[in-house]
PDB file of C-alpha atoms and ligand atoms in Angstrom:
ATOM      1  CA  MET A   1       8.853 150.012 120.393  1.00  0.00           C
ATOM      2  CA  SER A   2       9.000 148.894 116.807  1.00  0.00           C
ATOM      3  CA  GLU A   3       5.566 147.577 115.957  1.00  0.00           C
ATOM      4  CA  GLN A   4       6.965 145.762 112.969  1.00  0.00           C
ATOM      5  CA  LEU A   5       8.127 142.249 112.874  1.00  0.00           C
ATOM      6  CA  CYS A   6      10.126 140.250 110.340  1.00  0.00           C
ATOM      7  CA  ALA A   7       8.512 136.972 109.374  1.00  0.00           C
ATOM      8  CA  LEU A   8      11.020 134.295 108.913  1.00  0.00           C
ATOM      9  CA  TYR A   9       9.037 130.888 108.724  1.00  0.00           C
ATOM     10  CA  PRO A  10       6.994 129.510 106.892  1.00  0.00           C
ATOM     11  CA  HIS A  11       7.382 132.597 104.303  1.00  0.00           C
ATOM     12  CA  PHE A  12       9.730 135.199 104.554  1.00  0.00           C
ATOM     13  CA  SER A  13       8.285 139.066 104.865  1.00  0.00           C
ATOM     14  CA  GLU A  14      10.489 141.858 105.789  1.00  0.00           C
ATOM     15  CA  ARG A  15       7.535 143.724 107.641  1.00  0.00           C
ATOM     16  CA  VAL A  16       4.533 142.371 109.389  1.00  0.00           C
ATOM     17  CA  SER A  17       2.445 144.340 111.713  1.00  0.00           C
ATOM     18  CA  LEU A  18       2.673 143.065 115.483  1.00  0.00           C
ATOM     19  CA  CYS A  19      -1.130 144.246 116.082  1.00  0.00           C
ATOM     20  CA  GLY A  20      -3.316 141.544 115.412  1.00  0.00           C
ATOM     21  CA  LEU A  21      -0.887 138.918 114.605  1.00  0.00           C
ATOM     22  CA  TYR A  22      -2.178 136.450 116.898  1.00  0.00           C
ATOM     23  CA  LEU A  23      -5.866 137.612 116.715  1.00  0.00           C
ATOM     24  CA  ALA A  24      -5.622 136.343 113.138  1.00  0.00           C
ATOM     25  CA  HIS A  25      -5.139 132.884 114.220  1.00  0.00           C
ATOM     26  CA  ARG A  26      -8.969 132.547 115.181  1.00  0.00           C
ATOM     27  CA  LEU A  27      -8.354 130.134 117.995  1.00  0.00           C
ATOM     28  CA  GLN A  28     -12.004 130.089 118.884  1.00  0.00           C
ATOM     29  CA  ARG A  29     -12.740 128.272 115.897  1.00  0.00           C
ATOM     30  CA  GLN A  30      -9.810 125.747 116.241  1.00  0.00           C
ATOM     31  CA  GLY A  31     -11.415 123.731 118.672  1.00  0.00           C
ATOM     32  CA  GLY A  32     -14.639 121.438 118.261  1.00  0.00           C
ATOM     33  CA  ALA A  33     -17.352 119.856 120.452  1.00  0.00           C
ATOM     34  CA  GLU A  34     -15.036 116.834 120.589  1.00  0.00           C
ATOM     35  CA  THR A  35     -11.655 118.424 120.753  1.00  0.00           C
ATOM     36  CA  PRO A  36     -11.301 121.665 122.471  1.00  0.00           C
ATOM     37  CA  PHE A  37      -8.139 123.497 121.446  1.00  0.00           C
ATOM     38  CA  VAL A  38      -5.878 124.030 124.395  1.00  0.00           C
ATOM     39  CA  TYR A  39      -3.155 126.540 124.120  1.00  0.00           C
ATOM     40  CA  ALA A  40      -0.396 128.047 126.292  1.00  0.00           C
ATOM     41  CA  ASN A  41       2.156 130.910 125.955  1.00  0.00           C
ATOM     42  CA  PHE A  42       5.492 131.312 127.706  1.00  0.00           C
ATOM     43  CA  LEU A  43       8.383 133.813 127.610  1.00  0.00           C
ATOM     44  CA  SER A  44      11.773 132.323 127.970  1.00  0.00           C
ATOM     45  CA  SER A  45      15.315 133.462 128.083  1.00  0.00           C
ATOM     46  CA  LEU A  46      17.856 132.137 125.763  1.00  0.00           C
ATOM     47  CA  ASP A  47      19.281 130.062 128.696  1.00  0.00           C
ATOM     48  CA  GLY A  48      15.886 128.502 129.058  1.00  0.00           C
ATOM     49  CA  ARG A  49      14.580 130.482 132.304  1.00  0.00           C
ATOM     50  CA  ILE A  50      11.116 131.550 132.561  1.00  0.00           C
ATOM     51  CA  ALA A  51      11.485 132.677 136.169  1.00  0.00           C
ATOM     52  CA  ILE A  52      14.364 133.129 138.657  1.00  0.00           C
ATOM     53  CA  GLU A  53      14.338 133.043 142.530  1.00  0.00           C
ATOM     54  CA  ASP A  54      16.733 134.964 144.866  1.00  0.00           C
ATOM     55  CA  SER A  55      18.974 132.363 146.362  1.00  0.00           C
ATOM     56  CA  GLY A  56      18.256 131.738 149.880  1.00  0.00           C
ATOM     57  CA  GLN A  57      15.758 134.510 150.389  1.00  0.00           C
ATOM     58  CA  ASN A  58      13.028 132.167 150.591  1.00  0.00           C
ATOM     59  CA  THR A  59      10.919 134.510 148.495  1.00  0.00           C
ATOM     60  CA  PRO A  60       8.673 133.445 145.544  1.00  0.00           C
ATOM     61  CA  PRO A  61      10.129 133.163 142.040  1.00  0.00           C
ATOM     62  CA  TYR A  62       9.417 135.994 139.512  1.00  0.00           C
ATOM     63  CA  ILE A  63       9.797 137.004 136.006  1.00  0.00           C
ATOM     64  CA  PRO A  64      12.684 139.434 135.797  1.00  0.00           C
ATOM     65  CA  LYS A  65      11.401 142.654 134.364  1.00  0.00           C
ATOM     66  CA  HIS A  66      14.207 143.306 131.919  1.00  0.00           C
ATOM     67  CA  ILE A  67      12.969 140.328 129.728  1.00  0.00           C
ATOM     68  CA  THR A  68       9.469 141.481 129.526  1.00  0.00           C
ATOM     69  CA  THR A  69       8.317 143.897 126.709  1.00  0.00           C
ATOM     70  CA  ALA A  70       5.016 145.674 125.821  1.00  0.00           C
ATOM     71  CA  SER A  71       5.004 143.619 122.574  1.00  0.00           C
ATOM     72  CA  ASP A  72       5.022 140.107 124.134  1.00  0.00           C
ATOM     73  CA  PHE A  73       2.251 141.413 126.619  1.00  0.00           C
ATOM     74  CA  SER A  74       0.034 142.554 123.822  1.00  0.00           C
ATOM     75  CA  LEU A  75       0.346 139.287 121.964  1.00  0.00           C
ATOM     76  CA  PHE A  76      -0.448 137.594 125.294  1.00  0.00           C
ATOM     77  CA  MET A  77      -3.681 139.566 125.531  1.00  0.00           C
ATOM     78  CA  GLU A  78      -4.554 138.800 121.896  1.00  0.00           C
ATOM     79  CA  LEU A  79      -4.416 134.960 122.728  1.00  0.00           C
ATOM     80  CA  HIS A  80      -6.489 135.836 125.944  1.00  0.00           C
ATOM     81  CA  ALA A  81      -9.018 137.392 123.859  1.00  0.00           C
ATOM     82  CA  GLN A  82      -9.631 134.470 121.950  1.00  0.00           C
ATOM     83  CA  ALA A  83     -10.476 132.103 124.926  1.00  0.00           C
ATOM     84  CA  ASP A  84     -13.736 130.908 126.289  1.00  0.00           C
ATOM     85  CA  CYS A  85     -11.993 129.559 129.332  1.00  0.00           C
ATOM     86  CA  LEU A  86      -8.721 130.250 131.180  1.00  0.00           C
ATOM     87  CA  ILE A  87      -6.858 127.901 133.312  1.00  0.00           C
ATOM     88  CA  THR A  88      -4.985 129.432 136.210  1.00  0.00           C
ATOM     89  CA  HIS A  89      -4.131 128.301 139.596  1.00  0.00           C
ATOM     90  CA  GLY A  90      -4.082 128.743 143.400  1.00  0.00           C
ATOM     91  CA  GLY A  91      -0.605 130.281 143.439  1.00  0.00           C
ATOM     92  CA  TYR A  92      -1.576 133.096 140.950  1.00  0.00           C
ATOM     93  CA  MET A  93      -4.589 133.852 143.017  1.00  0.00           C
ATOM     94  CA  ARG A  94      -2.345 134.309 146.171  1.00  0.00           C
ATOM     95  CA  ALA A  95      -0.074 136.352 144.052  1.00  0.00           C
ATOM     96  CA  LEU A  96      -2.813 138.429 142.855  1.00  0.00           C
ATOM     97  CA  SER A  97      -4.085 139.150 146.344  1.00  0.00           C
ATOM     98  CA  GLU A  98      -0.702 139.928 147.632  1.00  0.00           C
ATOM     99  CA  GLN A  99      -0.218 142.243 144.441  1.00  0.00           C
ATOM    100  CA  ARG A 100       2.835 140.528 143.402  1.00  0.00           C
ATOM    101  CA  LEU A 101       1.170 139.948 140.242  1.00  0.00           C
ATOM    102  CA  GLY A 102      -1.098 142.186 138.075  1.00  0.00           C
ATOM    103  CA  ASN A 103      -4.847 141.001 137.269  1.00  0.00           C
ATOM    104  CA  ILE A 104      -5.016 139.057 133.873  1.00  0.00           C
ATOM    105  CA  LEU A 105      -8.275 137.593 134.731  1.00  0.00           C
ATOM    106  CA  GLN A 106     -10.366 139.753 132.435  1.00  0.00           C
ATOM    107  CA  VAL A 107     -10.096 141.227 128.711  1.00  0.00           C
ATOM    108  CA  ASN A 108     -10.009 144.929 129.510  1.00  0.00           C
ATOM    109  CA  LYS A 109      -8.805 146.343 126.212  1.00  0.00           C
ATOM    110  CA  ALA A 110     -11.751 148.338 124.198  1.00  0.00           C
ATOM    111  CA  ASP A 111     -10.496 146.775 120.984  1.00  0.00           C
ATOM    112  CA  LEU A 112     -10.308 143.297 122.200  1.00  0.00           C
ATOM    113  CA  ALA A 113     -13.543 143.529 123.967  1.00  0.00           C
ATOM    114  CA  GLU A 114     -15.172 144.505 120.928  1.00  0.00           C
ATOM    115  CA  TRP A 115     -13.217 141.547 118.948  1.00  0.00           C
ATOM    116  CA  ARG A 116     -14.896 139.251 121.273  1.00  0.00           C
ATOM    117  CA  ARG A 117     -18.285 140.778 120.839  1.00  0.00           C
ATOM    118  CA  SER A 118     -18.165 140.544 116.905  1.00  0.00           C
ATOM    119  CA  ASN A 119     -16.624 137.017 117.055  1.00  0.00           C
ATOM    120  CA  GLY A 120     -19.386 135.589 119.276  1.00  0.00           C
ATOM    121  CA  LEU A 121     -17.612 135.088 122.631  1.00  0.00           C
ATOM    122  CA  LYS A 122     -18.967 136.085 125.867  1.00  0.00           C
ATOM    123  CA  ALA A 123     -17.695 139.482 127.471  1.00  0.00           C
ATOM    124  CA  GLN A 124     -15.460 137.583 129.597  1.00  0.00           C
ATOM    125  CA  PRO A 125     -14.032 133.961 129.701  1.00  0.00           C
ATOM    126  CA  ALA A 126     -14.957 131.453 132.152  1.00  0.00           C
ATOM    127  CA  VAL A 127     -11.943 130.846 134.830  1.00  0.00           C
ATOM    128  CA  ILE A 128     -10.538 127.567 136.196  1.00  0.00           C
ATOM    129  CA  ILE A 129      -8.504 127.756 139.193  1.00  0.00           C
ATOM    130  CA  ALA A 130      -6.283 124.598 139.749  1.00  0.00           C
ATOM    131  CA  SER A 131      -5.277 124.118 143.174  1.00  0.00           C
ATOM    132  CA  ALA A 132      -4.215 120.818 145.249  1.00  0.00           C
ATOM    133  CA  SER A 133      -4.073 122.988 148.615  1.00  0.00           C
ATOM    134  CA  LEU A 134      -7.334 124.751 147.912  1.00  0.00           C
ATOM    135  CA  GLU A 135      -5.986 127.631 150.085  1.00  0.00           C
ATOM    136  CA  PHE A 136      -6.306 130.801 147.896  1.00  0.00           C
ATOM    137  CA  PRO A 137      -8.461 134.011 148.287  1.00  0.00           C
ATOM    138  CA  MET A 138     -11.058 134.640 145.451  1.00  0.00           C
ATOM    139  CA  HIS A 139     -10.706 137.908 143.603  1.00  0.00           C
ATOM    140  CA  ALA A 140     -13.481 140.249 143.529  1.00  0.00           C
ATOM    141  CA  SER A 141     -13.224 141.167 139.864  1.00  0.00           C
ATOM    142  CA  LEU A 142     -14.365 137.686 138.878  1.00  0.00           C
ATOM    143  CA  SER A 143     -17.699 138.287 140.367  1.00  0.00           C
ATOM    144  CA  GLU A 144     -17.807 141.876 139.362  1.00  0.00           C
ATOM    145  CA  HIS A 145     -17.522 140.691 135.877  1.00  0.00           C
ATOM    146  CA  ARG A 146     -19.826 138.042 136.329  1.00  0.00           C
ATOM    147  CA  GLN A 147     -17.420 135.359 135.136  1.00  0.00           C
ATOM    148  CA  GLN A 148     -18.131 131.526 135.634  1.00  0.00           C
ATOM    149  CA  VAL A 149     -15.406 130.199 138.095  1.00  0.00           C
ATOM    150  CA  TYR A 150     -14.652 126.651 138.758  1.00  0.00           C
ATOM    151  CA  ILE A 151     -12.214 125.168 140.946  1.00  0.00           C
ATOM    152  CA  ALA A 152     -10.356 122.123 139.916  1.00  0.00           C
ATOM    153  CA  THR A 153      -8.544 120.014 142.247  1.00  0.00           C
ATOM    154  CA  GLY A 154      -7.831 116.129 142.905  1.00  0.00           C
ATOM    155  CA  LYS A 155     -10.106 113.489 144.522  1.00  0.00           C
ATOM    156  CA  LYS A 156      -8.071 113.356 147.536  1.00  0.00           C
ATOM    157  CA  ALA A 157      -8.159 117.137 148.229  1.00  0.00           C
ATOM    158  CA  ASP A 158      -8.944 118.199 151.709  1.00  0.00           C
ATOM    159  CA  ALA A 159     -12.773 117.527 152.061  1.00  0.00           C
ATOM    160  CA  GLY A 160     -13.419 120.426 154.430  1.00  0.00           C
ATOM    161  CA  ARG A 161     -11.954 123.066 152.138  1.00  0.00           C
ATOM    162  CA  VAL A 162     -13.872 121.510 149.170  1.00  0.00           C
ATOM    163  CA  ARG A 163     -17.053 121.887 151.180  1.00  0.00           C
ATOM    164  CA  GLN A 164     -16.303 125.386 152.129  1.00  0.00           C
ATOM    165  CA  TRP A 165     -15.688 126.486 148.414  1.00  0.00           C
ATOM    166  CA  GLN A 166     -18.936 124.523 147.525  1.00  0.00           C
ATOM    167  CA  GLU A 167     -20.754 126.409 150.310  1.00  0.00           C
ATOM    168  CA  GLN A 168     -19.806 129.754 148.739  1.00  0.00           C
ATOM    169  CA  GLY A 169     -21.282 128.560 145.326  1.00  0.00           C
ATOM    170  CA  TYR A 170     -18.161 127.467 143.580  1.00  0.00           C
ATOM    171  CA  PRO A 171     -18.537 124.184 141.655  1.00  0.00           C
ATOM    172  CA  VAL A 172     -15.602 122.044 142.199  1.00  0.00           C
ATOM    173  CA  LEU A 173     -14.196 119.706 139.471  1.00  0.00           C
ATOM    174  CA  PHE A 174     -12.512 116.842 140.709  1.00  0.00           C
ATOM    175  CA  SER A 175      -9.838 116.198 138.004  1.00  0.00           C
ATOM    176  CA  GLY A 176      -7.179 113.892 139.476  1.00  0.00           C
ATOM    177  CA  GLU A 177      -6.910 110.570 141.243  1.00  0.00           C
ATOM    178  CA  GLN A 178      -4.733 112.062 144.194  1.00  0.00           C
ATOM    179  CA  GLN A 179      -4.448 115.906 145.130  1.00  0.00           C
ATOM    180  CA  MET A 180      -3.374 117.315 141.788  1.00  0.00           C
ATOM    181  CA  VAL A 181      -5.159 118.149 138.880  1.00  0.00           C
ATOM    182  CA  GLN A 182      -4.388 115.812 135.786  1.00  0.00           C
ATOM    183  CA  GLY A 183      -4.386 117.151 132.142  1.00  0.00           C
ATOM    184  CA  GLN A 184      -6.603 114.717 130.442  1.00  0.00           C
ATOM    185  CA  ALA A 185      -9.400 114.553 133.334  1.00  0.00           C
ATOM    186  CA  LEU A 186      -9.649 118.329 133.411  1.00  0.00           C
ATOM    187  CA  ILE A 187      -9.891 118.898 129.623  1.00  0.00           C
ATOM    188  CA  GLY A 188     -12.485 116.125 129.453  1.00  0.00           C
ATOM    189  CA  GLN A 189     -14.582 117.957 132.026  1.00  0.00           C
ATOM    190  CA  LEU A 190     -14.233 121.269 130.410  1.00  0.00           C
ATOM    191  CA  LYS A 191     -15.141 119.669 126.852  1.00  0.00           C
ATOM    192  CA  LYS A 192     -18.430 118.403 128.553  1.00  0.00           C
ATOM    193  CA  LEU A 193     -19.017 121.865 129.918  1.00  0.00           C
ATOM    194  CA  GLY A 194     -18.958 123.075 126.202  1.00  0.00           C
ATOM    195  CA  TYR A 195     -15.683 125.004 126.269  1.00  0.00           C
ATOM    196  CA  ARG A 196     -13.695 124.927 123.008  1.00  0.00           C
ATOM    197  CA  SER A 197     -10.789 127.539 123.239  1.00  0.00           C
ATOM    198  CA  ILE A 198      -8.820 126.943 126.420  1.00  0.00           C
ATOM    199  CA  TYR A 199      -5.881 129.113 127.395  1.00  0.00           C
ATOM    200  CA  LEU A 200      -3.620 127.758 129.885  1.00  0.00           C
ATOM    201  CA  ILE A 201      -2.251 130.825 131.848  1.00  0.00           C
ATOM    202  CA  ALA A 202      -0.676 128.795 134.485  1.00  0.00           C
ATOM    203  CA  GLY A 203       3.138 127.826 135.208  1.00  0.00           C
ATOM    204  CA  PRO A 204       5.301 124.751 134.674  1.00  0.00           C
ATOM    205  CA  LYS A 205       3.338 122.240 136.667  1.00  0.00           C
ATOM    206  CA  MET A 206       0.337 122.728 134.808  1.00  0.00           C
ATOM    207  CA  LEU A 207       2.062 122.818 131.380  1.00  0.00           C
ATOM    208  CA  ASP A 208       3.770 119.679 132.567  1.00  0.00           C
ATOM    209  CA  THR A 209       0.480 117.708 133.128  1.00  0.00           C
ATOM    210  CA  MET A 210      -1.119 119.193 129.855  1.00  0.00           C
ATOM    211  CA  VAL A 211       1.873 117.928 127.638  1.00  0.00           C
ATOM    212  CA  ARG A 212       2.540 114.750 129.553  1.00  0.00           C
ATOM    213  CA  GLU A 213      -1.092 113.649 128.989  1.00  0.00           C
ATOM    214  CA  ARG A 214      -1.088 114.986 125.316  1.00  0.00           C
ATOM    215  CA  GLN A 215      -3.841 117.712 125.991  1.00  0.00           C
ATOM    216  CA  LEU A 216      -1.840 120.784 124.781  1.00  0.00           C
ATOM    217  CA  SER A 217      -2.806 121.790 121.057  1.00  0.00           C
ATOM    218  CA  ARG A 218      -0.450 124.693 120.690  1.00  0.00           C
ATOM    219  CA  LEU A 219       2.391 126.279 122.523  1.00  0.00           C
ATOM    220  CA  TYR A 220       3.325 130.044 121.701  1.00  0.00           C
ATOM    221  CA  LEU A 221       6.862 130.959 122.806  1.00  0.00           C
ATOM    222  CA  THR A 222       8.353 134.178 123.102  1.00  0.00           C
ATOM    223  CA  LEU A 223      12.335 133.697 123.030  1.00  0.00           C
ATOM    224  CA  THR A 224      13.931 136.707 124.256  1.00  0.00           C
ATOM    225  CA  HIS A 225      17.687 137.081 122.946  1.00  0.00           C
ATOM    226  CA  GLN A 226      19.105 137.284 126.367  1.00  0.00           C
ATOM    227  CA  LEU A 227      21.137 135.175 128.724  1.00  0.00           C
ATOM    228  CA  ILE A 228      19.918 135.906 132.096  1.00  0.00           C
ATOM    229  CA  GLY A 229      21.650 133.337 134.473  1.00  0.00           C
ATOM    230  CA  GLY A 230      20.513 132.773 137.968  1.00  0.00           C
ATOM    231  CA  LEU A 231      21.358 130.014 140.255  1.00  0.00           C
ATOM    232  CA  ASP A 232      17.875 128.902 141.097  1.00  0.00           C
ATOM    233  CA  PHE A 233      15.580 129.160 138.231  1.00  0.00           C
ATOM    234  CA  ARG A 234      12.358 127.774 136.467  1.00  0.00           C
ATOM    235  CA  THR A 235      11.928 126.295 133.118  1.00  0.00           C
ATOM    236  CA  LEU A 236       9.102 125.166 131.054  1.00  0.00           C
ATOM    237  CA  LEU A 237       8.392 121.800 132.593  1.00  0.00           C
ATOM    238  CA  THR A 238       8.969 120.265 136.109  1.00  0.00           C
ATOM    239  CA  GLY A 239       8.415 116.464 135.850  1.00  0.00           C
ATOM    240  CA  PRO A 240      10.458 113.399 134.863  1.00  0.00           C
ATOM    241  CA  ALA A 241      11.800 113.072 131.174  1.00  0.00           C
ATOM    242  CA  LEU A 242       8.958 112.872 128.390  1.00  0.00           C
ATOM    243  CA  ALA A 243       8.673 109.991 125.907  1.00  0.00           C
ATOM    244  CA  GLY A 244       7.822 112.047 122.736  1.00  0.00           C
ATOM    245  CA  GLN A 245       4.800 113.758 124.293  1.00  0.00           C
ATOM    246  CA  GLY A 246       6.872 116.904 123.767  1.00  0.00           C
ATOM    247  CA  ASP A 247       7.743 116.784 120.137  1.00  0.00           C
ATOM    248  CA  MET A 248       6.476 119.735 118.215  1.00  0.00           C
ATOM    249  CA  ILE A 249       6.102 121.132 114.824  1.00  0.00           C
ATOM    250  CA  LEU A 250       7.196 124.801 114.089  1.00  0.00           C
ATOM    251  CA  LYS A 251       4.286 126.605 112.494  1.00  0.00           C
ATOM    252  CA  SER A 252       5.644 130.168 112.509  1.00  0.00           C
ATOM    253  CA  LEU A 253       8.626 132.259 113.628  1.00  0.00           C
ATOM    254  CA  TYR A 254       8.758 136.043 113.861  1.00  0.00           C
ATOM    255  CA  TYR A 255      11.575 138.276 114.661  1.00  0.00           C
ATOM    256  CA  GLN A 256      11.402 141.715 116.366  1.00  0.00           C
ATOM    257  CA  GLN A 257      14.657 143.571 116.249  1.00  0.00           C
ATOM    258  CA  ASP A 258      15.989 145.556 119.086  1.00  0.00           C
ATOM    259  CA  THR A 259      13.263 144.744 121.654  1.00  0.00           C
ATOM    260  CA  PRO A 260      14.042 144.566 124.388  1.00  0.00           C
ATOM    261  CA  ALA A 261      16.466 147.669 123.535  1.00  0.00           C
ATOM    262  CA  GLY A 262      19.834 146.212 122.660  1.00  0.00           C
ATOM    263  CA  SER A 263      18.544 142.642 122.040  1.00  0.00           C
ATOM    264  CA  GLY A 264      15.575 141.156 120.325  1.00  0.00           C
ATOM    265  CA  GLN A 265      13.025 138.443 120.456  1.00  0.00           C
ATOM    266  CA  PHE A 266      11.512 135.549 118.362  1.00  0.00           C
ATOM    267  CA  PHE A 267       7.809 134.763 118.529  1.00  0.00           C
ATOM    268  CA  LEU A 268       7.152 131.044 118.110  1.00  0.00           C
ATOM    269  CA  GLN A 269       4.415 129.119 117.432  1.00  0.00           C
ATOM    270  CA  PHE A 270       4.386 125.279 117.612  1.00  0.00           C
ATOM    271  CA  ASP A 271       1.907 122.505 117.103  1.00  0.00           C
ATOM    272  CA  LEU A 272       1.876 119.327 119.102  1.00  0.00           C
TER     273      LEU A 272
HETATM  274  N1  NAP B 301       7.849 133.432 131.885  1.00  0.00           N
HETATM  275  C1  NAP B 301       6.641 133.079 131.627  1.00  0.00           C
HETATM  276  O1  NAP B 301       6.128 132.844 130.543  1.00  0.00           O
HETATM  277  C2  NAP B 301       5.942 132.372 132.893  1.00  0.00           C
HETATM  278  C3  NAP B 301       4.727 131.763 132.718  1.00  0.00           C
HETATM  279  C4  NAP B 301       4.084 131.356 133.921  1.00  0.00           C
HETATM  280  C5  NAP B 301       4.577 131.335 135.020  1.00  0.00           C
HETATM  281  N2  NAP B 301       5.911 131.955 135.173  1.00  0.00           N
HETATM  282  C6  NAP B 301       6.677 132.152 136.400  1.00  0.00           C
HETATM  283  O2  NAP B 301       6.992 130.874 136.824  1.00  0.00           O
HETATM  284  C7  NAP B 301       7.097 130.865 138.298  1.00  0.00           C
HETATM  285  C8  NAP B 301       6.497 129.491 138.752  1.00  0.00           C
HETATM  286  O3  NAP B 301       5.033 129.525 138.021  1.00  0.00           O
HETATM  287  P1  NAP B 301       3.688 129.416 138.592  1.00  0.00           P
HETATM  288  O4  NAP B 301       3.777 129.804 140.183  1.00  0.00           O
HETATM  289  O5  NAP B 301       2.677 130.069 137.873  1.00  0.00           O
HETATM  290  O6  NAP B 301       3.245 127.774 138.668  1.00  0.00           O
HETATM  291  P2  NAP B 301       3.605 126.495 139.271  1.00  0.00           P
HETATM  292  O7  NAP B 301       4.838 126.617 140.139  1.00  0.00           O
HETATM  293  O8  NAP B 301       3.822 125.437 138.099  1.00  0.00           O
HETATM  294  O9  NAP B 301       2.382 126.076 140.170  1.00  0.00           O
HETATM  295  C9  NAP B 301       2.001 127.005 141.105  1.00  0.00           C
HETATM  296  C10 NAP B 301       0.635 126.496 141.854  1.00  0.00           C
HETATM  297  O10 NAP B 301      -0.300 126.150 140.912  1.00  0.00           O
HETATM  298  C11 NAP B 301      -0.958 124.980 141.361  1.00  0.00           C
HETATM  299  N3  NAP B 301      -0.910 123.885 140.735  1.00  0.00           N
HETATM  300  C12 NAP B 301       0.013 123.825 139.580  1.00  0.00           C
HETATM  301  N4  NAP B 301      -0.134 122.371 138.964  1.00  0.00           N
HETATM  302  C13 NAP B 301      -1.212 121.766 139.622  1.00  0.00           C
HETATM  303  C14 NAP B 301      -1.863 120.602 139.332  1.00  0.00           C
HETATM  304  N5  NAP B 301      -1.541 119.872 138.535  1.00  0.00           N
HETATM  305  N6  NAP B 301      -2.945 120.391 140.329  1.00  0.00           N
HETATM  306  C15 NAP B 301      -3.335 121.301 141.255  1.00  0.00           C
HETATM  307  N7  NAP B 301      -2.864 122.402 141.249  1.00  0.00           N
HETATM  308  C16 NAP B 301      -1.703 122.876 140.566  1.00  0.00           C
HETATM  309  C17 NAP B 301      -0.386 124.810 142.844  1.00  0.00           C
HETATM  310  O11 NAP B 301      -1.460 125.623 143.645  1.00  0.00           O
HETATM  311  P3  NAP B 301      -1.848 125.256 145.217  1.00  0.00           P
HETATM  312  O12 NAP B 301      -0.410 125.346 145.879  1.00  0.00           O
HETATM  313  O13 NAP B 301      -2.899 126.191 145.418  1.00  0.00           O
HETATM  314  O14 NAP B 301      -2.187 123.842 145.250  1.00  0.00           O
HETATM  315  C18 NAP B 301       0.840 125.363 142.938  1.00  0.00           C
HETATM  316  O15 NAP B 301       1.274 125.804 144.091  1.00  0.00           O
HETATM  317  C19 NAP B 301       6.505 132.101 138.727  1.00  0.00           C
HETATM  318  O16 NAP B 301       7.315 132.940 139.019  1.00  0.00           O
HETATM  319  C20 NAP B 301       5.702 132.583 137.503  1.00  0.00           C
HETATM  320  O17 NAP B 301       5.600 134.206 137.759  1.00  0.00           O
HETATM  321  C21 NAP B 301       6.588 132.539 134.046  1.00  0.00           C
END
């Protein structure tokens, strides 16, 4: 794997180191007490797919292995390291317990852990689990790392399940009028709790509510130079047409040649 990128925008540079590229953004200092900095990161194919499904199999969607790269994951973790709070969801907790997905709830790499220490962040971020169903297992690693965990749901979520989580000691944030979490209500509550750099590691539904309600500050997008097809697929957003909330300004663009092998990828950064 080439650890060098070519910077294309805003300034051209033939060789830029991948390592530390996103850490240099100092996201933990971008937000303030009044306006937390909310950011997300997605990997998409050229034909706009972030996950595909095996048609007629009734199995969960998945990210095809051949579009993932170690360089994309290392930048994902650099973004992760700068968060004081992660937003994930019930679907991820189910996938984690069934070992369909790996654990990304903690910062484990020694250099990133050290970076957090020297930049005044707690050893591990707080974790928000958004869920309408409230049916998911908790993961032991959260208590092992003494992470603050909140469950976010809507006011019309099942009262019995809300009580079950509260009785187990998990604070429940009511962040939506129905069963679903809404972006503005959730970020308002996280602001009151004092979180400033909030990393959305959720999928298209949570991205949709954040963008639709103008709560996303920045989108990082890795665009792999691959067409992947697939009859059933997921793309970045799920909801009805937007009316300008999704307009973005390109802040930077990097190119990595021959990664994945035989192709390449762009690393894009957009502000909203
Ligand atoms: N390529 C990429 O960068 C990328 C990034 C993210 C995800 N993906 C992939 O895309 C596919 C779908 O993504 P996903 O499963 O992460 O996300 P998703 O389909 O958007 O959401 C899954 C679950 O999140 C909870 N949820 C989402 N929005 C909510 C809201 N507003 N309020 C309350 N709960 C909410 C629900 O949990 P409950 O059922 O518990 O209510 C829902 O079942 C997966 O295959 C995933 O691996 C790809």
